[in-house]
Coordinates of C-alpha atoms in Angstrom, one line a residue:
Chain A
M26 CA 0.0 0.0 0.0
K27 CA 1.5 3.3 -1.1
K28 CA -1.4 5.6 0.0
S29 CA -1.9 7.5 3.2
S30 CA -4.1 5.3 5.5
S31 CA -6.0 8.3 6.7
I32 CA -6.0 12.0 6.3
R33 CA -7.5 14.7 8.4
L34 CA -7.0 18.4 8.5
V35 CA -7.1 20.6 11.6
L36 CA -6.7 24.1 10.0
L37 CA -8.2 23.7 6.5
G38 CA -11.7 23.0 5.5
S39 CA -14.6 22.4 7.9
A40 CA -12.1 22.1 10.8
S41 CA -10.9 25.7 10.5
M42 CA -11.7 28.5 12.8
L43 CA -10.2 31.9 12.2
L44 CA -8.2 33.9 14.7
A45 CA -9.5 37.3 13.8
G46 CA -7.2 40.2 13.3
C47 CA -7.5 43.2 15.6
G48 CA -9.5 45.5 13.4
D49 CA -11.6 48.0 15.4
E50 CA -12.6 45.4 18.0
G51 CA -11.0 45.7 21.4
P52 CA -11.6 46.3 25.1
P53 CA -12.5 49.8 26.3
Q54 CA -9.4 52.1 26.5
D55 CA -9.3 52.0 30.3
A56 CA -9.6 48.2 30.6
K57 CA -6.9 46.6 32.7
F58 CA -5.7 43.0 33.0
F59 CA -5.9 41.2 36.4
S60 CA -5.1 37.6 37.1
S61 CA -6.8 37.5 40.5
T62 CA -9.2 39.5 42.7
E63 CA -6.3 40.4 44.9
E64 CA -4.6 42.2 42.1
C65 CA -7.9 43.8 41.2
S66 CA -8.5 45.1 44.7
S67 CA -5.8 47.7 44.4
L68 CA -8.0 49.6 42.0
Y69 CA -11.5 48.5 42.7
T70 CA -13.6 47.5 45.7
A71 CA -13.7 43.9 46.8
A72 CA -17.3 43.6 45.7
E73 CA -16.6 45.0 42.2
C74 CA -13.6 42.7 41.8
A75 CA -15.6 39.6 42.9
A76 CA -18.4 40.5 40.5
A77 CA -16.0 41.1 37.6
K78 CA -14.3 37.8 38.2
A79 CA -17.6 35.9 38.4
E80 CA -18.7 37.5 35.1
A81 CA -15.5 36.4 33.4
D82 CA -15.6 32.9 34.9
R83 CA -19.2 32.6 33.8
F84 CA -18.4 33.6 30.2
H85 CA -15.4 31.3 30.2
A86 CA -17.5 28.3 31.3
A87 CA -20.3 29.0 28.9
E88 CA -18.7 30.6 25.9
A89 CA -15.1 29.5 25.7
P90 CA -14.4 27.5 22.5
R91 CA -14.6 23.7 23.0
F92 CA -12.6 21.1 21.1
S93 CA -13.0 17.4 21.1
R94 CA -9.3 16.9 20.5
K95 CA -6.4 18.5 22.3
E96 CA -4.4 19.2 19.1
E97 CA -7.3 21.1 17.6
C98 CA -7.4 23.3 20.6
E99 CA -3.6 23.7 20.5
A100 CA -3.8 24.6 16.8
E101 CA -5.7 27.7 17.8
F102 CA -4.2 28.5 21.2
G103 CA -0.7 26.9 21.1
P104 CA 1.0 24.0 22.8
E105 CA 0.1 23.5 26.5
N106 CA -2.4 26.3 26.4
C107 CA -5.4 24.0 26.6
A108 CA -7.0 22.2 29.5
T109 CA -9.3 19.2 29.6
Q110 CA -12.8 19.7 31.1
T111 CA -15.6 17.4 31.9
A112 CA -19.0 18.5 30.5
R113 CA -21.9 18.6 32.8
A114 CA -24.4 15.8 32.7
S115 CA -27.0 18.3 31.4
E116 CA -24.7 19.0 28.4
G117 CA -24.4 15.3 27.7
G118 CA -21.3 14.5 29.7
G119 CA -17.9 13.5 28.1
S120 CA -14.8 15.6 28.1
F121 CA -13.4 18.3 25.9
F122 CA -10.6 20.8 25.7
M123 CA -10.7 24.5 26.1
P124 CA -8.2 27.4 26.4
L125 CA -6.5 28.2 29.8
L126 CA -8.1 31.0 31.7
M127 CA -5.2 33.4 32.5
G128 CA -7.3 36.2 34.0
Y129 CA -9.7 38.9 32.9
M130 CA -9.8 42.4 31.4
M131 CA -11.8 44.8 33.5
G132 CA -12.8 48.4 33.1
N133 CA -15.7 50.8 32.6
M134 CA -17.8 50.5 29.5
L135 CA -17.4 53.5 27.3
S136 CA -21.2 54.0 27.4
G137 CA -23.6 53.2 30.2
G138 CA -20.9 53.2 33.0
N139 CA -21.3 49.4 33.7
R140 CA -18.4 47.3 34.8
Y141 CA -16.8 45.4 32.0
S142 CA -15.2 42.1 32.4
Q143 CA -14.1 39.5 29.9
P144 CA -11.9 36.3 30.2
V145 CA -8.3 36.4 28.8
W146 CA -6.7 33.3 27.4
R147 CA -3.2 32.5 26.4
G148 CA -2.8 32.0 22.6
T149 CA 0.1 31.0 20.4
N150 CA 3.3 33.0 20.8
N151 CA 2.2 33.9 24.4
Q152 CA -0.4 36.3 23.0
A153 CA -3.2 37.4 25.4
V154 CA -6.5 36.9 23.5
M155 CA -10.0 37.9 24.4
P156 CA -13.3 36.8 22.9
G157 CA -14.7 39.1 20.2
K158 CA -17.9 39.1 18.1
G159 CA -19.2 35.9 16.5
G160 CA -16.8 33.5 18.0
S161 CA -13.7 35.4 16.9
F162 CA -10.7 36.5 19.1
F163 CA -8.4 39.4 19.2
G164 CA -5.1 40.0 20.8
V165 CA -5.0 42.4 23.8
G166 CA -1.3 42.0 24.7
S167 CA 1.1 39.2 25.5
F168 CA 2.6 37.3 28.4
G169 CA 6.3 37.4 29.1
S170 CA 6.9 33.7 28.6
N171 CA 5.1 30.4 28.5
A172 CA 5.3 29.9 32.2
A173 CA 4.5 33.4 33.2
T174 CA 1.3 34.2 35.0
G175 CA 0.0 37.1 37.0
T176 CA -0.5 40.8 36.1
S177 CA 3.3 41.5 36.1
A178 CA 3.7 39.1 33.2
F179 CA 1.1 40.9 31.1
R180 CA 2.2 43.5 28.5
P181 CA -0.6 45.5 26.9
A182 CA -0.7 45.4 23.1
T183 CA -0.2 49.2 22.6
Q184 CA 3.5 49.1 23.6
V185 CA 4.7 47.4 20.4
A186 CA 7.6 49.3 18.9
S187 CA 7.8 49.7 15.1
V188 CA 10.2 47.4 13.3
P189 CA 11.3 48.0 9.6
R190 CA 9.4 45.7 7.3
G191 CA 9.0 45.1 3.6
G192 CA 12.6 43.9 3.0
F193 CA 11.3 40.8 1.3
G194 CA 8.8 40.4 -1.5
S195 CA 9.9 42.9 -4.1
T196 CA 10.9 40.2 -6.7
A197 CA 7.5 38.6 -6.6
T198 CA 5.9 42.0 -7.1
A199 CA 8.2 42.7 -10.0
Y200 CA 7.3 39.5 -11.8
R201 CA 3.7 39.5 -10.6
S202 CA 4.3 35.9 -10.1
S203 CA 3.6 33.0 -7.8
A204 CA 6.7 32.3 -5.7
G205 CA 6.0 28.5 -6.1
S206 CA 7.1 26.3 -8.9
Chain B
M23 CA -0.2 3.9 -18.0
E24 CA -3.5 5.0 -19.5
R25 CA -5.7 8.0 -19.4
L26 CA -9.4 7.3 -18.5
A27 CA -12.3 9.5 -18.9
T28 CA -14.3 9.5 -15.6
A29 CA -17.5 11.1 -14.3
P30 CA -16.7 13.9 -11.9
R31 CA -18.4 13.7 -8.5
P32 CA -21.6 15.8 -9.0
D33 CA -21.0 18.0 -6.0
W34 CA -17.2 18.0 -6.1
R35 CA -16.7 21.8 -6.0
A36 CA -18.8 22.3 -2.9
H37 CA -17.3 19.2 -1.4
V38 CA -13.6 20.1 -1.8
E39 CA -14.2 23.7 -0.7
R40 CA -16.2 22.8 2.4
E41 CA -14.4 19.6 3.5
L42 CA -10.9 20.3 2.4
G43 CA -10.7 24.1 2.2
F44 CA -9.5 23.7 -1.4
V45 CA -10.5 27.0 -3.0
F46 CA -8.2 27.2 -6.1
H47 CA -9.7 24.4 -8.1
T48 CA -10.6 26.9 -10.8
I49 CA -8.1 29.6 -11.8
D50 CA -9.2 32.6 -13.9
G51 CA -12.3 30.8 -14.9
Q52 CA -10.4 27.8 -16.2
P53 CA -10.4 24.3 -14.5
Y54 CA -7.2 23.6 -12.5
W55 CA -8.3 20.5 -10.6
D56 CA -9.7 18.3 -13.3
E57 CA -11.5 15.0 -12.4
T58 CA -13.1 14.5 -15.7
A59 CA -10.2 12.2 -16.3
C60 CA -7.6 10.2 -14.4
Y61 CA -4.5 8.2 -15.0
R62 CA -4.3 4.5 -14.3
F63 CA -0.9 2.9 -13.7
G64 CA 0.3 -0.6 -13.3
E65 CA 2.1 -1.6 -10.1
A66 CA 5.5 -2.1 -11.9
E67 CA 5.2 1.4 -13.4
I68 CA 4.7 3.0 -10.0
D69 CA 7.6 0.9 -8.6
A70 CA 9.8 2.3 -11.4
I71 CA 8.8 5.9 -10.7
E72 CA 9.4 5.5 -7.0
A73 CA 12.8 3.9 -7.5
A74 CA 13.9 6.5 -10.0
T75 CA 12.8 9.3 -7.6
G76 CA 14.9 7.8 -4.8
E77 CA 17.9 7.5 -7.0
L78 CA 17.5 11.0 -8.4
E79 CA 17.4 12.4 -4.9
Q80 CA 20.5 10.5 -3.9
M81 CA 22.3 11.9 -7.0
A82 CA 21.1 15.4 -6.2
L83 CA 22.5 15.1 -2.7
A84 CA 25.8 13.8 -4.1
L85 CA 25.9 16.9 -6.4
V86 CA 25.5 19.3 -3.4
D87 CA 28.4 17.5 -1.7
R88 CA 30.5 17.9 -4.9
V89 CA 29.6 21.5 -5.4
V90 CA 30.4 22.4 -1.8
A91 CA 33.8 20.6 -2.1
V92 CA 34.7 22.3 -5.4
G93 CA 33.5 25.7 -4.1
E94 CA 33.9 28.9 -6.2
E95 CA 34.1 27.5 -9.7
A96 CA 31.0 25.4 -9.2
Y97 CA 29.0 28.1 -7.5
T98 CA 29.9 30.5 -10.4
R99 CA 28.6 28.0 -13.0
L100 CA 25.4 27.8 -11.0
R101 CA 25.1 31.6 -11.0
I102 CA 24.9 31.6 -7.2
P103 CA 26.1 35.0 -5.7
A104 CA 29.2 34.8 -3.5
A105 CA 27.3 36.2 -0.5
A106 CA 25.4 32.9 -0.3
W107 CA 28.3 30.5 -0.5
P108 CA 29.1 30.4 3.2
A109 CA 25.5 29.8 4.2
I110 CA 25.3 26.9 1.6
E111 CA 28.5 25.4 2.9
G112 CA 27.6 25.9 6.5
S113 CA 24.1 24.5 6.3
W114 CA 25.3 21.5 4.3
K115 CA 28.2 20.6 6.6
A116 CA 25.9 21.0 9.6
G117 CA 23.4 18.5 8.1
A118 CA 20.5 21.0 8.0
K119 CA 17.4 19.0 7.4
N120 CA 15.2 19.5 4.3
L121 CA 11.5 19.1 4.1
Y122 CA 10.4 18.4 0.5
G123 CA 11.0 18.6 -3.2
R124 CA 9.3 17.6 -6.5
F125 CA 11.0 16.0 -9.5
D126 CA 9.2 16.6 -12.8
L127 CA 9.5 13.5 -14.9
R128 CA 8.8 12.4 -18.4
F129 CA 7.2 9.0 -18.1
A130 CA 5.0 7.0 -20.5
G131 CA 5.5 3.4 -19.5
D132 CA 7.8 3.0 -22.5
G133 CA 11.1 3.3 -20.7
P134 CA 12.7 4.7 -17.5
P135 CA 11.4 7.9 -16.0
L136 CA 13.4 10.9 -17.3
L137 CA 14.2 14.0 -15.2
L138 CA 12.9 17.2 -16.8
E139 CA 13.7 19.4 -13.8
Y140 CA 13.9 19.4 -10.0
N141 CA 11.9 21.9 -7.9
A142 CA 13.9 21.6 -4.8
D143 CA 13.2 24.9 -3.1
T144 CA 9.6 26.1 -3.6
P145 CA 7.5 23.2 -5.0
T146 CA 3.7 23.7 -5.2
A147 CA 0.8 21.5 -6.2
L148 CA 1.5 19.8 -2.9
F149 CA -2.0 20.0 -1.3
E150 CA -3.6 18.8 -4.5
A151 CA -1.3 15.7 -4.6
A152 CA -1.3 14.9 -0.9
V153 CA -5.0 15.6 0.0
V154 CA -7.3 16.4 -2.9
Q155 CA -6.4 13.4 -5.1
W156 CA -6.4 11.1 -2.0
N157 CA -9.9 12.4 -1.1
W158 CA -11.0 11.7 -4.7
L159 CA -9.6 8.2 -4.6
E160 CA -11.5 7.5 -1.4
A161 CA -14.7 8.6 -3.0
V162 CA -14.2 7.1 -6.5
H163 CA -11.8 4.1 -6.3
K164 CA -11.7 3.3 -2.7
T165 CA -10.2 -0.2 -3.1
A166 CA -7.5 1.0 -5.5
D167 CA -4.0 2.2 -4.4
Q168 CA -2.3 5.5 -5.1
F169 CA 1.3 6.5 -4.9
N170 CA 0.7 9.1 -2.2
S171 CA 1.7 8.9 1.4
I172 CA 2.8 12.6 1.3
H173 CA 0.5 13.7 4.1
E174 CA 1.7 11.1 6.6
R175 CA 5.3 11.7 5.7
L176 CA 5.1 15.4 6.2
I177 CA 3.7 15.0 9.7
E178 CA 6.4 12.4 10.5
T179 CA 9.1 14.7 9.1
W180 CA 8.0 17.6 11.3
L181 CA 8.2 15.3 14.3
N182 CA 11.8 14.6 13.5
F183 CA 12.9 18.1 12.6
G184 CA 14.2 18.9 16.1
I185 CA 12.2 22.1 16.4
G186 CA 11.7 23.3 20.0
R187 CA 8.9 25.2 21.6
D188 CA 9.2 28.4 19.6
P189 CA 6.7 28.8 16.8
V190 CA 7.6 28.0 13.2
H191 CA 6.6 31.0 11.0
F192 CA 5.0 30.0 7.7
A193 CA 5.5 32.7 5.0
A194 CA 3.9 33.1 1.6
V195 CA 3.5 36.0 -0.8
A196 CA 0.5 38.1 0.4
N197 CA -2.8 37.7 -1.5
H198 CA -1.7 34.8 -3.7
T199 CA -4.4 32.2 -3.2
E200 CA -2.4 29.1 -4.4
D201 CA 0.8 29.9 -2.5
E202 CA -1.1 30.7 0.6
G203 CA -3.1 27.5 0.2
T204 CA 0.1 25.5 -0.1
V205 CA 1.7 27.1 3.0
E206 CA -1.5 26.8 5.1
Y207 CA -1.6 23.1 4.2
L208 CA 2.0 22.7 5.4
R209 CA 1.2 24.6 8.6
D210 CA -1.7 22.2 9.1
T211 CA 0.7 19.2 9.0
A212 CA 3.1 21.0 11.4
V213 CA 0.2 21.6 13.9
Q214 CA -0.7 17.9 13.7
A215 CA 2.9 17.1 14.6
G216 CA 2.5 19.2 17.7
L217 CA 4.5 22.3 16.6
A218 CA 3.5 25.9 17.5
T219 CA 3.0 27.8 14.3
Q220 CA 2.3 31.3 13.0
R221 CA 1.5 32.6 9.6
I222 CA 3.0 35.7 8.1
A223 CA 3.2 37.3 4.6
I224 CA 6.8 37.4 3.2
E225 CA 6.3 41.2 2.9
E226 CA 5.4 41.5 6.6
I227 CA 8.6 40.1 8.0
G228 CA 10.4 42.7 10.1
W229 CA 14.2 43.2 10.8
D230 CA 15.1 45.1 14.0
G231 CA 18.8 45.2 13.3
T232 CA 19.5 41.9 15.2
R233 CA 16.6 39.5 14.6
F234 CA 13.7 38.9 12.3
R235 CA 10.4 39.8 13.9
D236 CA 6.8 38.9 13.2
L237 CA 3.8 41.3 13.4
D238 CA 3.7 41.0 17.2
N239 CA 7.4 41.7 17.2
A240 CA 8.1 38.2 18.4
P241 CA 11.4 36.8 17.1
I242 CA 11.2 34.5 14.1
T243 CA 13.5 31.6 15.0
T244 CA 12.3 29.1 12.4
L245 CA 11.0 30.3 9.0
F246 CA 9.3 28.2 6.4
K247 CA 9.2 30.3 3.3
L248 CA 7.5 29.5 0.0
Y249 CA 9.7 32.1 -1.7
P250 CA 12.8 31.3 -3.8
W251 CA 16.2 31.6 -2.1
E252 CA 17.6 33.3 -5.2
W253 CA 15.0 36.1 -4.7
L254 CA 15.5 36.3 -1.0
V255 CA 19.3 36.8 -1.2
A256 CA 18.9 39.5 -3.8
E257 CA 16.4 41.5 -1.7
E258 CA 16.9 44.2 1.0
F259 CA 16.9 41.8 4.0
G260 CA 18.6 39.0 2.2
A261 CA 22.0 39.4 3.8
H262 CA 20.5 39.0 7.3
L263 CA 18.9 35.7 6.3
L264 CA 22.4 34.3 5.4
T265 CA 23.8 34.9 8.9
G266 CA 22.1 31.7 10.2
A267 CA 20.3 33.6 13.0
T268 CA 17.0 32.2 11.7
R269 CA 16.6 28.6 10.7
V270 CA 15.1 28.5 7.2
I271 CA 13.2 25.7 5.6
E272 CA 14.2 24.8 2.9
P273 CA 17.9 25.2 4.1
P274 CA 20.4 27.3 2.1
W275 CA 22.0 24.3 0.5
K276 CA 18.9 23.8 -1.6
M277 CA 20.1 26.8 -3.7
V278 CA 22.5 24.3 -5.4
L279 CA 19.6 22.2 -6.6
S280 CA 16.8 24.8 -7.2
N281 CA 18.5 26.3 -10.2
K282 CA 18.3 24.7 -13.6
A283 CA 22.1 24.8 -14.2
A284 CA 22.2 21.9 -11.8
L285 CA 20.7 19.8 -14.6
A286 CA 24.0 20.2 -16.6
L287 CA 26.1 19.5 -13.5
L288 CA 24.1 16.3 -12.8
W289 CA 24.7 15.1 -16.3
E290 CA 28.5 15.8 -16.0
M291 CA 28.5 13.9 -12.7
A292 CA 26.5 10.9 -14.1
P293 CA 26.7 11.0 -17.9
G294 CA 24.5 8.4 -19.5
H295 CA 22.4 7.8 -16.4
P296 CA 19.1 6.2 -17.5
N297 CA 17.0 8.8 -15.6
L298 CA 18.8 11.8 -16.9
L299 CA 18.6 13.7 -20.2
P300 CA 21.8 15.2 -21.7
A301 CA 22.1 18.7 -20.4
A302 CA 24.8 21.4 -20.8
L303 CA 25.4 25.1 -20.2
E304 CA 26.7 25.7 -23.8
P305 CA 24.2 25.9 -26.6
D306 CA 25.9 23.6 -29.1
A307 CA 27.0 20.8 -26.7
I308 CA 23.9 18.7 -27.4
E309 CA 22.9 17.3 -30.8
G310 CA 19.4 17.3 -32.2
R311 CA 16.4 19.1 -30.7
V312 CA 17.1 20.9 -27.4
V313 CA 15.0 22.7 -24.8
R314 CA 16.5 26.0 -23.6
K315 CA 15.5 26.9 -20.1
P316 CA 16.5 30.0 -18.1
I317 CA 18.7 29.1 -15.1
Y318 CA 16.2 30.7 -12.9
S319 CA 12.6 30.5 -14.1
R320 CA 9.2 29.6 -12.8
E321 CA 5.9 28.2 -14.0
G322 CA 7.2 27.2 -17.5
A323 CA 8.1 30.8 -18.4
N324 CA 10.7 31.6 -21.1
I325 CA 11.1 28.0 -22.3
S326 CA 12.1 27.5 -26.0
V327 CA 12.4 24.4 -28.1
L328 CA 15.2 24.6 -30.6
D329 CA 15.8 22.5 -33.6
G330 CA 19.1 23.1 -35.4
G331 CA 19.2 26.5 -33.7
R332 CA 15.7 27.4 -34.9
V333 CA 12.9 28.1 -32.4
T334 CA 10.0 25.7 -33.0
A335 CA 8.0 26.5 -29.8
E336 CA 8.4 28.9 -26.9
T337 CA 6.7 30.5 -24.0
G338 CA 6.9 34.2 -22.9
G339 CA 8.0 35.7 -19.6
G340 CA 10.6 38.0 -18.0
Y341 CA 13.3 35.5 -17.0
G342 CA 16.6 34.5 -18.5
A343 CA 18.9 37.4 -17.7
E344 CA 21.3 35.0 -15.7
G345 CA 21.7 32.6 -18.6
F346 CA 20.3 29.4 -19.9
V347 CA 20.7 25.6 -19.6
Y348 CA 20.2 23.4 -22.7
Q349 CA 18.6 19.9 -22.3
A350 CA 18.0 17.2 -24.9
Y351 CA 14.4 17.3 -26.0
A352 CA 12.2 14.4 -24.7
E353 CA 8.9 14.1 -26.5
L354 CA 6.1 14.0 -23.9
P355 CA 3.6 11.3 -24.2
R356 CA 0.3 12.4 -25.7
F357 CA -3.1 11.1 -24.4
N358 CA -6.1 12.4 -26.3
G359 CA -4.4 15.7 -27.0
N360 CA -3.0 16.1 -23.5
F361 CA 0.6 16.1 -22.4
P362 CA 1.1 14.8 -18.8
V363 CA 4.2 15.4 -16.6
I364 CA 4.7 13.4 -13.4
G365 CA 5.5 15.5 -10.4
S366 CA 7.2 13.0 -8.1
W367 CA 7.6 14.1 -4.5
V368 CA 10.3 13.5 -1.9
V369 CA 9.7 14.2 1.7
A370 CA 12.8 14.3 3.9
S371 CA 14.6 13.0 0.8
Q372 CA 12.4 9.8 0.6
P373 CA 10.0 9.1 -2.3
A374 CA 6.5 10.0 -1.0
G375 CA 4.0 10.1 -3.9
M376 CA 3.1 11.8 -7.1
G377 CA 0.8 14.2 -8.8
I378 CA 0.1 14.7 -12.5
R379 CA -0.1 18.0 -14.4
E380 CA -1.5 18.0 -17.9
D381 CA -1.3 20.6 -20.6
S382 CA -2.7 20.9 -24.1
T383 CA 0.8 21.9 -25.3
A384 CA 4.2 20.2 -24.8
I385 CA 5.3 22.9 -22.3
T386 CA 3.8 22.5 -18.9
R387 CA 2.8 25.9 -17.5
D388 CA 1.0 27.5 -14.5
S389 CA -2.3 27.0 -16.3
S390 CA -1.8 23.2 -16.6
R391 CA -4.5 21.1 -15.0
F392 CA -4.0 18.7 -12.1
V393 CA -5.4 15.2 -12.9
P394 CA -5.7 12.5 -10.2
H395 CA -4.2 9.0 -10.6
Y396 CA -4.5 5.5 -9.1
F397 CA -2.8 2.2 -9.7
A398 CA -3.9 -1.4 -9.5

């Protein structure tokens, strides 16, 4: 036998799920990252911190993406960034994989003045990602390293310095060609 | 080997788009994936193609060894710029692993497979060969076999590449559907091997003076690039890539094989080999009809067929400034007005499978159709 015995794809076709670019989605300007209610309590009251954490936990449990296979989850969120969970009996039981909850973004909504809280997961490349519209995600910053946790490890996305780009690609443009052969 | 007319699956377009994410089955309104026909081979024919592929790859590796040993004179004949020589030598002597390559073969079942050219650096039509024709086989000829374990071998190769926890960045030219599709497929196989991955456009790669950086400014430590080495080294950031700070797949030593002057050097190394066509860098060295190919050219551009110095067929394009290689003309087999070329794959230098491109002319181009195969 000279043919592959089985083929499946984890990124292409029906298996695919897009990690959305940043676009105009994002947390309110004043939103801050906390990994625990203790860290939160330096800026907010204990009751506000507890409510924000509960809201993020609730969202995480109900809305975080679920994968039947670990590698599918890791394809989106990176190696060792996924945890196994057992589904409730009311959801049909069984186990699945979901991204690790690293903490939550919390701030005042731009309109309405309500507290705002959303879970933050670790994505590939130690990106900090937050749920967006329609099952998409966007980056809100990064964590210092794969092992790093806590607020001190979090770097907000706005501090990215500019690096010269565009030093590759000019020949393909000149030939208006595929770069394959 | 025979060409059979077959009934396409009624819903194949929707099926391959939805299930496989194969979106470039039709290019500029013309069919690219074509399942109105297929090629059927006998087992002995497939064995011959597989054996020839393994032997050609061993010869190709022996040629790299020879070129590195000879040095300047050989690099000059291959039109490789001096700035790239240390990276070629360094990566070869360090045993830098390679992922894949595609030998284009003339085969008709009437003699040994003949090497037309070797796409050692940026081969495409990979997803079509590895996945789309396999998926077709499962639906149409489930009990038949196919020379195609490309998918399994790619995953296996990533497992043995010795890549650590840092992500592999997969780069293609921006907004090029086929190139992006090929690279996204390779990224899929890397993910299945447990590697961390990122995608980036070749134009988006940043250089901060010390390291290559992605769009999040994370360092790029391993780069898969579907972009020719000869273009990279000539561009603004090219010199930085030759320092070895970033591991590149394919490795720099593939520059020896990805240019068509290597065909002439292969013939010098193994004259008369049954899988090689006579080839030379001088126009008059080969008698009879010859094919003139630019040393660096892509997608069948700037190819001429010469008969006694007279051009009898040619394709256009903007290549050829660096010179040409001349190869004895081998008549392609013709099936019902179609000229097939076998694209025979190596993964980690092992024969892994094949795909067939078919054209209505004797020069295979980017518009040639991909036709599936099976053997029994």
